[in-house]
Short mmCIF file of C-alpha atoms in Angstrom, two decimals:
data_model
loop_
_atom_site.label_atom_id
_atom_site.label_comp_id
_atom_site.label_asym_id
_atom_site.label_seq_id
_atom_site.Cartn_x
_atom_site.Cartn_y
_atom_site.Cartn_z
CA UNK A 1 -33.37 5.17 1.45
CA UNK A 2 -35.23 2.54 -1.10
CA UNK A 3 -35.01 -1.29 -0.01
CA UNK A 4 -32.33 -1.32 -3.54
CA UNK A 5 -29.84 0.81 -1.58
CA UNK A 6 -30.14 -0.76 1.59
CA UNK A 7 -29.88 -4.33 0.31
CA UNK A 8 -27.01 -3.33 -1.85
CA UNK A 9 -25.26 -1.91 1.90
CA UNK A 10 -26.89 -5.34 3.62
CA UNK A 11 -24.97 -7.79 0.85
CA UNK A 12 -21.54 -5.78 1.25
CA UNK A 13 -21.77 -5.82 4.69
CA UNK A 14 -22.03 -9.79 4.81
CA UNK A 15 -19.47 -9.84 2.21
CA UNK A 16 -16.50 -8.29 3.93
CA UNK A 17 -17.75 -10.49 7.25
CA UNK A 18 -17.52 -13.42 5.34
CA UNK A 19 -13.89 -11.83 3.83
CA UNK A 20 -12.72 -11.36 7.29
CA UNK A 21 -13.10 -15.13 8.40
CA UNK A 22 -11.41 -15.96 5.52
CA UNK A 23 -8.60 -13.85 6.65
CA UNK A 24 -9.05 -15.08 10.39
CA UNK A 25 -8.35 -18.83 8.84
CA UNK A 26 -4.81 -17.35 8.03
CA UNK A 27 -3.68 -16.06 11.29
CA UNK A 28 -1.78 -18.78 12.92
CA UNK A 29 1.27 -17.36 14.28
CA UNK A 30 1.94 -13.46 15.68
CA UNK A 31 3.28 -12.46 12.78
CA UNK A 32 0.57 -13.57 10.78
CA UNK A 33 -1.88 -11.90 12.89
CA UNK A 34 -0.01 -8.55 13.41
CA UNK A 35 1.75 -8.41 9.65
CA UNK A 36 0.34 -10.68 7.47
CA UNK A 37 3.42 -12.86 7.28
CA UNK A 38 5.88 -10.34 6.10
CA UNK A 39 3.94 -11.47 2.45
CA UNK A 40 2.43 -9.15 0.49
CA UNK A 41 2.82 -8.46 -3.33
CA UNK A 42 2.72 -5.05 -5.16
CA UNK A 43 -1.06 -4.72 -5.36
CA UNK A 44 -2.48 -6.48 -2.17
CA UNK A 45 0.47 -4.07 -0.63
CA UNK A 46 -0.41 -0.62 -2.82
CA UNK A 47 -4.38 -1.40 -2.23
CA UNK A 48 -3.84 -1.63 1.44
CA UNK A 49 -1.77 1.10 2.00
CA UNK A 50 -4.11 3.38 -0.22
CA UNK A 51 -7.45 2.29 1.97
CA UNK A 52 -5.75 2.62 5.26
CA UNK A 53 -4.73 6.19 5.23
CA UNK A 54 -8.26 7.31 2.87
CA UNK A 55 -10.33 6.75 5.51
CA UNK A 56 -13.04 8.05 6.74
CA UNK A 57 -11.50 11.48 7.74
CA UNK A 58 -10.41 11.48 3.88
CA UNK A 59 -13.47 11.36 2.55
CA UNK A 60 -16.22 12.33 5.08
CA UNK A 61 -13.71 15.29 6.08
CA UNK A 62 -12.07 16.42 2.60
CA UNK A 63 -16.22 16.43 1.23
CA UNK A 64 -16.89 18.87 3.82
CA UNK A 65 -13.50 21.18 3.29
CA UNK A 66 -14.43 21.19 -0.53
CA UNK A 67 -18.10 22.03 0.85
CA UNK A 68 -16.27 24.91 2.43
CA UNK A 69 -13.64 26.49 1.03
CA UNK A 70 -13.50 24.49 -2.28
CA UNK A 71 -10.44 23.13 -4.21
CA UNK A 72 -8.06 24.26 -1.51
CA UNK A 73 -9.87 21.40 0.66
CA UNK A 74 -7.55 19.09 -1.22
CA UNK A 75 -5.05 20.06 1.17
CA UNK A 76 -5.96 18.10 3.78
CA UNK A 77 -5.32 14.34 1.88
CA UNK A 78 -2.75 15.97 -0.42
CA UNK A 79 -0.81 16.35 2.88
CA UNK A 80 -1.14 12.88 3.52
CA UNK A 81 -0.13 11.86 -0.14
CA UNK A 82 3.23 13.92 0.46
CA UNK A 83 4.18 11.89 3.73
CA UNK A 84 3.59 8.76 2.09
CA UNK A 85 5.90 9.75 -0.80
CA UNK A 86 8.73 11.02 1.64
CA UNK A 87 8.44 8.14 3.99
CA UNK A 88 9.42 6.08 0.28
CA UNK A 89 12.04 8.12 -0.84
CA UNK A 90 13.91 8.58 3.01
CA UNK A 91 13.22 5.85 5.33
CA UNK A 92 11.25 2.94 3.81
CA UNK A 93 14.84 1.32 3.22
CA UNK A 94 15.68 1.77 6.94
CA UNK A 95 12.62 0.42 7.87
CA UNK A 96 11.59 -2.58 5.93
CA UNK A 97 15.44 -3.71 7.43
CA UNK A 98 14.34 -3.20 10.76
CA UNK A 99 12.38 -6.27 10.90
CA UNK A 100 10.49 -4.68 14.33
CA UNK A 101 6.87 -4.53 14.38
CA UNK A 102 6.51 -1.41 15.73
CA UNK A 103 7.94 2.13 15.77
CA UNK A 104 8.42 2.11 19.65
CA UNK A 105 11.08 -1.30 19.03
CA UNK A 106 13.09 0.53 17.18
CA UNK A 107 13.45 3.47 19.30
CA UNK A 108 14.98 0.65 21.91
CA UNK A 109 16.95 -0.74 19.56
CA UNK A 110 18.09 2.59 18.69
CA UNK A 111 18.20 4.24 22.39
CA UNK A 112 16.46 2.76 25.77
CA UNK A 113 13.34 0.47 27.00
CA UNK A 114 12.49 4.10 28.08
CA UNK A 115 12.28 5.28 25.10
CA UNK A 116 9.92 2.42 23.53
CA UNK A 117 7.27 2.72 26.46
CA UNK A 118 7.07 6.79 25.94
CA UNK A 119 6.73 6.54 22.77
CA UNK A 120 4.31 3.66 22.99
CA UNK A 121 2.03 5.38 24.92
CA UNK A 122 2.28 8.41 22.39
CA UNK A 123 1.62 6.18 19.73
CA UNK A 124 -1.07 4.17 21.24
CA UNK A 125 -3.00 7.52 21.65
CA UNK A 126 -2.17 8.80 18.37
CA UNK A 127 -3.71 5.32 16.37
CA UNK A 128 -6.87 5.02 18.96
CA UNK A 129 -7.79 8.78 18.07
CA UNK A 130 -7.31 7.68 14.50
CA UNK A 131 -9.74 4.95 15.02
CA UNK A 132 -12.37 7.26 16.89
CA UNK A 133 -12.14 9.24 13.85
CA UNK A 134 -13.49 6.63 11.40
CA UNK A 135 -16.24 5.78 14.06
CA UNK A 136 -17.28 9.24 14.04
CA UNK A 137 -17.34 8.84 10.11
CA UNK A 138 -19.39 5.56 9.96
CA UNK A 139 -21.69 7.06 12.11
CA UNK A 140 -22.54 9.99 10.66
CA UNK A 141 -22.95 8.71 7.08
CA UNK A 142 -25.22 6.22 8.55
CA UNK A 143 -27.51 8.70 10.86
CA UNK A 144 -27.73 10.42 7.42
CA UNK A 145 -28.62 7.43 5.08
CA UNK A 146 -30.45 5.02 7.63
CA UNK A 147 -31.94 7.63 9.68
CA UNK A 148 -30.65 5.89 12.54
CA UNK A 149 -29.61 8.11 15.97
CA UNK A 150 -25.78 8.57 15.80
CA UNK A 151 -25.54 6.02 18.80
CA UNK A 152 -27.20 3.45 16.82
CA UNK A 153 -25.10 3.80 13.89
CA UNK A 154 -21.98 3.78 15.96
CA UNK A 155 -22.48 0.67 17.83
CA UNK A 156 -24.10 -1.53 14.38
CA UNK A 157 -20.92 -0.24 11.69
CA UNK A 158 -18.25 -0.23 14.63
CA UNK A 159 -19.07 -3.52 15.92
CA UNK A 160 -18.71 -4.76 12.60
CA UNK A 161 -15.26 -3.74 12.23
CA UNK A 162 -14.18 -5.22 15.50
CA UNK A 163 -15.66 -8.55 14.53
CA UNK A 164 -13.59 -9.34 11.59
CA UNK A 165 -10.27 -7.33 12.99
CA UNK A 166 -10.46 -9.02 16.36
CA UNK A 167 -10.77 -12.77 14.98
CA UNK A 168 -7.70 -12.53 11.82
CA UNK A 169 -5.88 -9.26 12.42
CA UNK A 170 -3.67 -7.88 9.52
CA UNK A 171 -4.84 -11.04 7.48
CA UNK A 172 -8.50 -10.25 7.53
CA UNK A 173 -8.02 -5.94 7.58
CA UNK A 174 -5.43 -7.23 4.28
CA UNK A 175 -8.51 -8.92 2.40
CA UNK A 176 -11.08 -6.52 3.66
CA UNK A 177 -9.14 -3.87 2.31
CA UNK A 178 -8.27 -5.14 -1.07
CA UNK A 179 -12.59 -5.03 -1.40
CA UNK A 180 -13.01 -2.16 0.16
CA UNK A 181 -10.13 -0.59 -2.55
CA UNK A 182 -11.80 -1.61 -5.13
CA UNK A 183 -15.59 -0.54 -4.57
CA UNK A 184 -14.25 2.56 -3.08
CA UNK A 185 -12.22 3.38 -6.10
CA UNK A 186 -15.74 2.59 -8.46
CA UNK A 187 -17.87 4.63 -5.82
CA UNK A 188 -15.79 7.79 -5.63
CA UNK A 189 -13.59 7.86 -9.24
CA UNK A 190 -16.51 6.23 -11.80
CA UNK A 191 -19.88 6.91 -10.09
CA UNK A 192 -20.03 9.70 -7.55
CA UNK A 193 -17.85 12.42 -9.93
CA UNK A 194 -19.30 12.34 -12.83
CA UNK A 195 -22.89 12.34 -11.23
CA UNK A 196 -22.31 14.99 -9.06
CA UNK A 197 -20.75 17.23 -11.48
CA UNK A 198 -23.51 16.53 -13.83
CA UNK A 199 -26.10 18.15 -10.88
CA UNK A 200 -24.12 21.01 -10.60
CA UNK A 201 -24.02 21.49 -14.53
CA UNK A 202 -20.82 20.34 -14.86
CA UNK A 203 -17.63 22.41 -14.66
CA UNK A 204 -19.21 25.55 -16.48
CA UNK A 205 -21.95 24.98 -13.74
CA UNK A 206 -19.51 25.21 -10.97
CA UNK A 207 -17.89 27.93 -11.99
CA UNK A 208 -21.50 29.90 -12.48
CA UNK A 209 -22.88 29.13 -8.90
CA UNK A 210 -19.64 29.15 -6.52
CA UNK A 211 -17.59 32.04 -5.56
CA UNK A 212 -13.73 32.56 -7.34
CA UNK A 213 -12.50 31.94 -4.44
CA UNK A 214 -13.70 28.30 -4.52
CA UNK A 215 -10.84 27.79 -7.60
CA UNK A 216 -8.24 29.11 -5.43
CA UNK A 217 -6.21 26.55 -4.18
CA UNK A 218 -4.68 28.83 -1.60
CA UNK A 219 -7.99 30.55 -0.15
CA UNK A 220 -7.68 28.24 2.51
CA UNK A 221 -5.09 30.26 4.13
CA UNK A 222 -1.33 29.53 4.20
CA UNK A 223 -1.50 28.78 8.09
CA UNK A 224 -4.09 26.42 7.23
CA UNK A 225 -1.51 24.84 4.44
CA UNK A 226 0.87 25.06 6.36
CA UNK A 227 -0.41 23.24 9.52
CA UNK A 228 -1.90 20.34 7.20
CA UNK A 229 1.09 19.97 5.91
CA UNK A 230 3.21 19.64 9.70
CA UNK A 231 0.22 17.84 10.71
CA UNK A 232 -0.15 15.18 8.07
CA UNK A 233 2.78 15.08 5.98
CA UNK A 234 4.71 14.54 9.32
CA UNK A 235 2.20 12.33 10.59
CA UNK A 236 2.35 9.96 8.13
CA UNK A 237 5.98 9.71 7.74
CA UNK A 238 5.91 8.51 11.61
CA UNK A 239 2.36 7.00 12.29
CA UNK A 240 2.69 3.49 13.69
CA UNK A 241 -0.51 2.31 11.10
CA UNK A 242 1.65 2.88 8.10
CA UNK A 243 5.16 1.47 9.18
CA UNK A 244 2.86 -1.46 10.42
CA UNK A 245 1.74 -1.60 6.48
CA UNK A 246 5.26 -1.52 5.97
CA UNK A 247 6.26 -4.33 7.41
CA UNK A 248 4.20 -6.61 5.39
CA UNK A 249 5.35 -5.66 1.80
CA UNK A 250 7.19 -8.70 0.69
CA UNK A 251 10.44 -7.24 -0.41
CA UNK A 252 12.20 -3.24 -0.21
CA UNK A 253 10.73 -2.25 -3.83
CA UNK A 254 6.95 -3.37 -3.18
CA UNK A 255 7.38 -1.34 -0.14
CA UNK A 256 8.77 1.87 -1.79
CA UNK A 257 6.78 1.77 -5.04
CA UNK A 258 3.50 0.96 -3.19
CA UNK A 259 4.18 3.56 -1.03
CA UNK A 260 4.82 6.37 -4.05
CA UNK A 261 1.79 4.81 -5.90
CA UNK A 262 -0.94 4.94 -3.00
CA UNK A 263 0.77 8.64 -2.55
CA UNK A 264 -0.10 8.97 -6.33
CA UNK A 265 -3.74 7.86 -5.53
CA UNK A 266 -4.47 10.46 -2.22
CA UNK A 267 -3.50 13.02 -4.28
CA UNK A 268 -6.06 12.16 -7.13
CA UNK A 269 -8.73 11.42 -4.19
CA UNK A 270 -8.11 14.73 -2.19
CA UNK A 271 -9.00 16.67 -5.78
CA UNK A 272 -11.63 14.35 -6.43
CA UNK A 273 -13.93 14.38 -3.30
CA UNK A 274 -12.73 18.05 -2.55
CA UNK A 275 -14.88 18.60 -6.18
CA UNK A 276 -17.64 16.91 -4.74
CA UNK A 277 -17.91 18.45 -1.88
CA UNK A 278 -18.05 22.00 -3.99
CA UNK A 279 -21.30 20.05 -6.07
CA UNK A 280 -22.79 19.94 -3.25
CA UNK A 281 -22.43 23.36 -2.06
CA UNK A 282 -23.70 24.24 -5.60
CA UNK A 283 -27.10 21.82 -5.24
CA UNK A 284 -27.33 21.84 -1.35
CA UNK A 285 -26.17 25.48 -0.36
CA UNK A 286 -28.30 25.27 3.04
CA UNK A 287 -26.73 21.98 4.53
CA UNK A 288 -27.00 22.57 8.25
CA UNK A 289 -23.83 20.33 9.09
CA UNK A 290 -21.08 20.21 6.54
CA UNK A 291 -19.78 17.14 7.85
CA UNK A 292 -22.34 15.97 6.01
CA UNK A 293 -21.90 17.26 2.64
CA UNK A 294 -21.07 14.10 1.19
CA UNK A 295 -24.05 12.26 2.44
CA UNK A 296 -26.44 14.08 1.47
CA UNK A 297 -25.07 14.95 -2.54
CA UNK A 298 -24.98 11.09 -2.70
CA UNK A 299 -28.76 10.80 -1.62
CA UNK A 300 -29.77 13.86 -3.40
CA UNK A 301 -28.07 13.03 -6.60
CA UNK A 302 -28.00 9.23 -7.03
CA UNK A 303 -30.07 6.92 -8.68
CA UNK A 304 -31.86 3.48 -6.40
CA UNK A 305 -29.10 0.82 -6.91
CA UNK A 306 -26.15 3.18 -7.58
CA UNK A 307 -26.71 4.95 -4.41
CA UNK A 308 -25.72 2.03 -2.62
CA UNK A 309 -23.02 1.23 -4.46
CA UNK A 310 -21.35 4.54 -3.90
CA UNK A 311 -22.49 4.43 -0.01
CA UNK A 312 -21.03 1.49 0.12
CA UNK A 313 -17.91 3.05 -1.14
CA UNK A 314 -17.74 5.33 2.03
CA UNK A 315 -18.16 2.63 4.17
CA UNK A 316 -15.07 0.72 2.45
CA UNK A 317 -12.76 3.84 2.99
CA UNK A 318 -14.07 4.19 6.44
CA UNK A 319 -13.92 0.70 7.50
CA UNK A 320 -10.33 0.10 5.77
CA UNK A 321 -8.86 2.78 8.10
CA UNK A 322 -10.60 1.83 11.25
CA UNK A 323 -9.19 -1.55 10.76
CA UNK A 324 -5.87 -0.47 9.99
CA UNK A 325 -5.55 1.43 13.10
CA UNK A 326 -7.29 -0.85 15.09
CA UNK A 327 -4.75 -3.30 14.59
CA UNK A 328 -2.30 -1.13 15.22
CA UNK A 329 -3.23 0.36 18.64
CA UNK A 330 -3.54 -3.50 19.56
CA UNK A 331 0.06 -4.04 18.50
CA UNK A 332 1.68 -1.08 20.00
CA UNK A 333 -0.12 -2.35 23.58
CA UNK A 334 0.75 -6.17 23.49
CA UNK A 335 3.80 -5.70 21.97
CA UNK A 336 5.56 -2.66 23.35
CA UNK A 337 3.78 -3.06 27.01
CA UNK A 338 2.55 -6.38 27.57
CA UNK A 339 4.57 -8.78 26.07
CA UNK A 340 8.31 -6.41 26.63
CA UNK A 341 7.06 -5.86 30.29
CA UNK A 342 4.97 -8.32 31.93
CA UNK A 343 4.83 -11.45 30.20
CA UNK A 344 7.84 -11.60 27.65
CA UNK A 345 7.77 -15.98 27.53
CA UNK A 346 4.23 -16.20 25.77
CA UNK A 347 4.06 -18.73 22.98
CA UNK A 348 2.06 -18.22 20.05
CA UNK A 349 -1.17 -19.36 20.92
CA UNK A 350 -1.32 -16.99 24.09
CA UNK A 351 -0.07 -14.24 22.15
CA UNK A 352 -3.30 -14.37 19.70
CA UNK A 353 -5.70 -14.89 22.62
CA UNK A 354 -4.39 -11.15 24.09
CA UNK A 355 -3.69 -9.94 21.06
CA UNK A 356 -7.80 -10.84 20.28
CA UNK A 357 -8.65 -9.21 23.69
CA UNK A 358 -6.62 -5.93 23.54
CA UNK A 359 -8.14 -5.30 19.98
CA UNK A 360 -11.81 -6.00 21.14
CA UNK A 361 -10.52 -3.53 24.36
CA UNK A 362 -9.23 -0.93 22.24
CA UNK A 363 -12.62 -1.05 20.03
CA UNK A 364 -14.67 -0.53 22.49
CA UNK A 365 -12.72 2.13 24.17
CA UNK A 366 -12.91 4.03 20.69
CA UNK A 367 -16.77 3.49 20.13
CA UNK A 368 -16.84 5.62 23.37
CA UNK A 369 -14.41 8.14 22.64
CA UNK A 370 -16.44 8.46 19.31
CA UNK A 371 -19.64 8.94 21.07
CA UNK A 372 -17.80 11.52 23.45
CA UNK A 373 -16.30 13.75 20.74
CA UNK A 374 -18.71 13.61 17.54
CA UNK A 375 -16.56 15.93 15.26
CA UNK A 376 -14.21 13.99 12.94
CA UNK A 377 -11.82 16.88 11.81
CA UNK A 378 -10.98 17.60 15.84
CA UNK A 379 -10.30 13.95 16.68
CA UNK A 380 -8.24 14.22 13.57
CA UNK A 381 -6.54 16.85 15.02
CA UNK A 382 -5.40 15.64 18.44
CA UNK A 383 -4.19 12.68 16.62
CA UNK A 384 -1.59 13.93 14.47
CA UNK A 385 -0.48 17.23 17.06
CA UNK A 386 0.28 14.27 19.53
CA UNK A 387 2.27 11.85 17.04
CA UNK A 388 3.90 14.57 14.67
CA UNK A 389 4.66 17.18 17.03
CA UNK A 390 6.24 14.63 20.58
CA UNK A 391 7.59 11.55 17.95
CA UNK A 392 8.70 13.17 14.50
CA UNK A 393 12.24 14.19 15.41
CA UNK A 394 13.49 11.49 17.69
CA UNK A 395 12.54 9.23 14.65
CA UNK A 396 14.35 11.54 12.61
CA UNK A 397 17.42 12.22 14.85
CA UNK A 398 17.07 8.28 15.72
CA UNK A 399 17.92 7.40 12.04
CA UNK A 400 20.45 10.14 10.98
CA UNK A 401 22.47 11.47 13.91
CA UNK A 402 24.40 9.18 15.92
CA UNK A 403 24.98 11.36 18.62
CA UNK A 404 21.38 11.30 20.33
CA UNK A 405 21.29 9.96 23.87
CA UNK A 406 18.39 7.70 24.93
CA UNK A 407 18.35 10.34 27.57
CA UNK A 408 17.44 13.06 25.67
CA UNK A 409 15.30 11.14 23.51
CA UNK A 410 13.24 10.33 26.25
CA UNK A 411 12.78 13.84 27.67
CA UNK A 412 12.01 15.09 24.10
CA UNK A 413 8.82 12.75 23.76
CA UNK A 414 7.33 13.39 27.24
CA UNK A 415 8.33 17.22 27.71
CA UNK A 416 6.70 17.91 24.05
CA UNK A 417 3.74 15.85 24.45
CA UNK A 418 2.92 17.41 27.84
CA UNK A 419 3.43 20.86 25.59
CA UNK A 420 1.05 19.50 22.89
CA UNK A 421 -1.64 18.52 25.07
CA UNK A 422 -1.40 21.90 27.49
CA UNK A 423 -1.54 23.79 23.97
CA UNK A 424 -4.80 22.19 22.90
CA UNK A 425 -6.47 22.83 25.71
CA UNK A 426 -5.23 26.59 26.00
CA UNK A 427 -5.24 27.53 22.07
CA UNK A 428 -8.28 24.61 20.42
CA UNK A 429 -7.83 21.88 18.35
CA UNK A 430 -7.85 24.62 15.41
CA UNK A 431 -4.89 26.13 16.49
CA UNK A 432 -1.48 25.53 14.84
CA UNK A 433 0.59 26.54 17.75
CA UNK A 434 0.23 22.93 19.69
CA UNK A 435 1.98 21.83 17.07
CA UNK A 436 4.62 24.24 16.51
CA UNK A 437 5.42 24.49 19.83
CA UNK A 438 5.68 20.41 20.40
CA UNK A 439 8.27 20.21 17.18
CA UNK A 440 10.12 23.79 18.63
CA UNK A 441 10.15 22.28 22.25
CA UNK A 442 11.27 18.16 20.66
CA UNK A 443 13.94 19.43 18.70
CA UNK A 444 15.61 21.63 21.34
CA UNK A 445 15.24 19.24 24.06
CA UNK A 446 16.97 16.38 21.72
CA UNK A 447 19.55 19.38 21.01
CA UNK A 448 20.25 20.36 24.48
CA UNK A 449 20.38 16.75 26.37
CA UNK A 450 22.66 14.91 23.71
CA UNK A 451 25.21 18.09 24.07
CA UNK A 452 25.16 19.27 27.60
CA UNK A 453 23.09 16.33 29.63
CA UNK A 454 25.36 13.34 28.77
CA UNK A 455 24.79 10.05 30.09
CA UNK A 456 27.19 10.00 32.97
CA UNK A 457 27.52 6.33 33.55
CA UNK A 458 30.30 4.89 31.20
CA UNK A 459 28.47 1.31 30.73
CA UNK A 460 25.57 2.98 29.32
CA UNK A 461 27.43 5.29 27.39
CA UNK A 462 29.15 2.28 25.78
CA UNK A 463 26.21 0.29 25.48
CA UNK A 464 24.67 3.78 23.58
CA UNK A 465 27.39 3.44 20.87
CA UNK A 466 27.32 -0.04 20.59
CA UNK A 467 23.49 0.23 19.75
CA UNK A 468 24.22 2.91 17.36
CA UNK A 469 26.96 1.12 14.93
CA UNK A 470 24.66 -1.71 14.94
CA UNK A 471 21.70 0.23 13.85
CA UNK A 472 23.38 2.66 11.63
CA UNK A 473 24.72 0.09 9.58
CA UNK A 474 21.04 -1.35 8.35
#
């Protein structure tokens, strides 16, 4: 890489430090920190939302599906685009009147403290794999452009992340993310398509040097479809990172329509980079890794100056995300385990000094776990087979069937997760069963307890329908 490129990476760099101590300046109070104030307009709200779930995975992954198997790669995001769109149309009203911060505070509300600190440890897992994954991103792009060892690379772009999410929070991953939107959106949509297809020889080109089967949007496999679709889709609709994005919208329609536009926008992303990752199987057939498909079109293709620009791009979409979840694993630990269970009477300025701590914890944690694992698409993986599969239907049941015991909601997130996790290790991260079996074994165990295993103490069997006409009638 020319000294253009890498000052161009340098200056953005500096920039979004300098943007994150302007967003540190704004976290004063917990909610600040943790939800930007509740304050967010249509496009700070739609920008975020569309940065934190095109992360790193997104790009780094989709490139590499598209390098692959071609259009059908889109999958993958599209998946993603779908759960943001569902999570509009069914439960962002429910939510945004929660006024909780997290997912596990509602399942109190809703059942038991048992219930919030099973499915905060679920959650916390599911959001720090999520974080691992954009590591794993940063620090391949960076081995690729920098020639740096993927250790190196790690530690440098990680580090930066945790500097300006660990000082502001939600303010400074807002205002990072509103820059990193907008030079991703220029990298990806105005420089690195039309580039790339010119390479290849444009469309005609394509369709000369790939296989038909690179056209097919179903070559992929309908299992494949299928399990991005329970894995994703699912995910989404109850990942603690986007309800957290939730929560800051400033009313109920910047929440829904920001959530149908940035759907909008993953669906025009998934074509996009899936059709750059098929350029570069055109102009780079012999790429050793795929995962680094994107990479190395960008170098290959690019002009000094616009390279960076477009790296610089990836690093927005990768950074946004790590950010995001960042934040959230932080929340889901001080506020669902710390703060509910060992010191509940912490004033403000306590609350920020652990809140600071757990995030720089949690960072670190996932700079290891990055290092450990290496392979973006199977941290991706674990991720959403843990959240969708042990959390999706006691959400579900939680919102629409008053009948569901705290009991049974309990036993349905710890006897599917243990499912889920035995599952990956026995069938691979590749697999679809873990997942089929964790929704099969969560939905019967919600079934069975709230029928036949009734709460047999009459206090908490009253204090189970109080709970439920007052949160059935948000």
């Amino acid at each position: 890489m020319n000294i253009i490129d890498m000052s161009v990476i340098i200056l953005y760099l500096a920039i979004i430090a300098f943007v994150g101590l302007l967003g540190a300046r704004r976290a004063k109070t917990s909610e600040d920190y943790i939800v930007a104030g509740r304050n967010l307009s249509f496009p700070m709200y739609f920008g975020c939302m569309a940065a934190l779930t095109l992360g790193g995975a997104a790009t780094i992954g989709t490139a590499k599906l598209g390098y692959q198997s071609g259009l059908s790669g889109m999958w993958f995001v599209t998946s993603q685009g779908i759960g943001l769109v569902l999570l509009s149309l069914f439960l962002a009203k429910k939510i945004f009147n929660l006024r909780v911060l997290t997912i596990s505070e509602m399942l109190e509300n809703r059942f038991s403290v048992e219930a919030r600190l099973i499915s905060s440890l679920v959650s916390i897992t599911y959001t720090a794999m999520l974080t691992v994954t954009q590591i794993i991103g940063i620090g391949s792009v960076l081995k690729v452009w920098l020639g740096w060892n993927f250790t190196l690379s790690i530690i440098v772009a990680g580090g930066i992340v945790l500097f300006y999410t660990v000082l502001g929070g939600m303010w400074s991953v807002t205002m990072t993310d509103i820059v990193q939107f907008i030079v991703m959106s220029i990298g990806i949509f105005a420089v690195m398509l039309p580039m790339s297809l010119s390479k290849a020889g444009g469309w005609e080109g394509l369709h000369e040097k790939l296989p038909s089967t690179y056209f097919d949007l179903s070559v992929m496999g309908g299992a494949d479809i299928f399990k991005s679709l329970l894995l994703y889709a699912l995910g989404i609709v109850v990942g603690q990172d986007v309800w957290q994005r939730v929560f800051t919208a400033r009313s109920l329609k910047t929440s829904r329509y920001g959530l149908i536009a940035a759907g909008g926008y993953s669906l025009m992303y998934a074509i996009t980079v899936a059709i750059i990752g098929m350029c570069a199987f055109a102009v780079l057939p012999t790429i050793t890794d795929p995962q680094n498909a994107f990479a190395s079109m960008a170098i290959t293709t690019l002009p000094p100056g616009v390279l960076g620009i477009v790296l610089a791009g990836v690093l927005s979409a990768l950074m946004s995300t790590a950010s995001g979840t960042l934040i959230a694993s932080s929340t889901l630990i001080v506020n669902d385990i710390i703060t509910r269970f060992w010191k509940r009477d912490m004033n403000e300025k306590r609350f920020l000094i652990i809140s600071r701590l757990t995030t720089l914890s949690v960072g670190v944690f996932s700079m290891v776990c990055a290092l450990w694992i290496q392979d973006i698409l199977v941290a991706l993986d674990i991720a959403f087979a843990v959240l969708s599969g042990a959390l999706f239907f006691p959400i579900i049941f939680g919102f629409f069937w008053k009948r569901v015991t705290a009991r049974a909601v309990f036993y349905s997130i710890l006897i599917s997760s243990v499912v889920i996790l035995i599952s990956l290790m026995m069938k691979g991260t590749t697999s679809i069963v873990p997942i089929l079996y964790g929704l099969v074994t969560s939905c019967v165990t919600i079934v069975l307890f709230s029928y036949i295993l009734r709460d047999s103490v009459k206090a908490t069997v009253n204090n189970e329908e109080e709970h439920n006409q007052k949160f059935h009638t948000l």
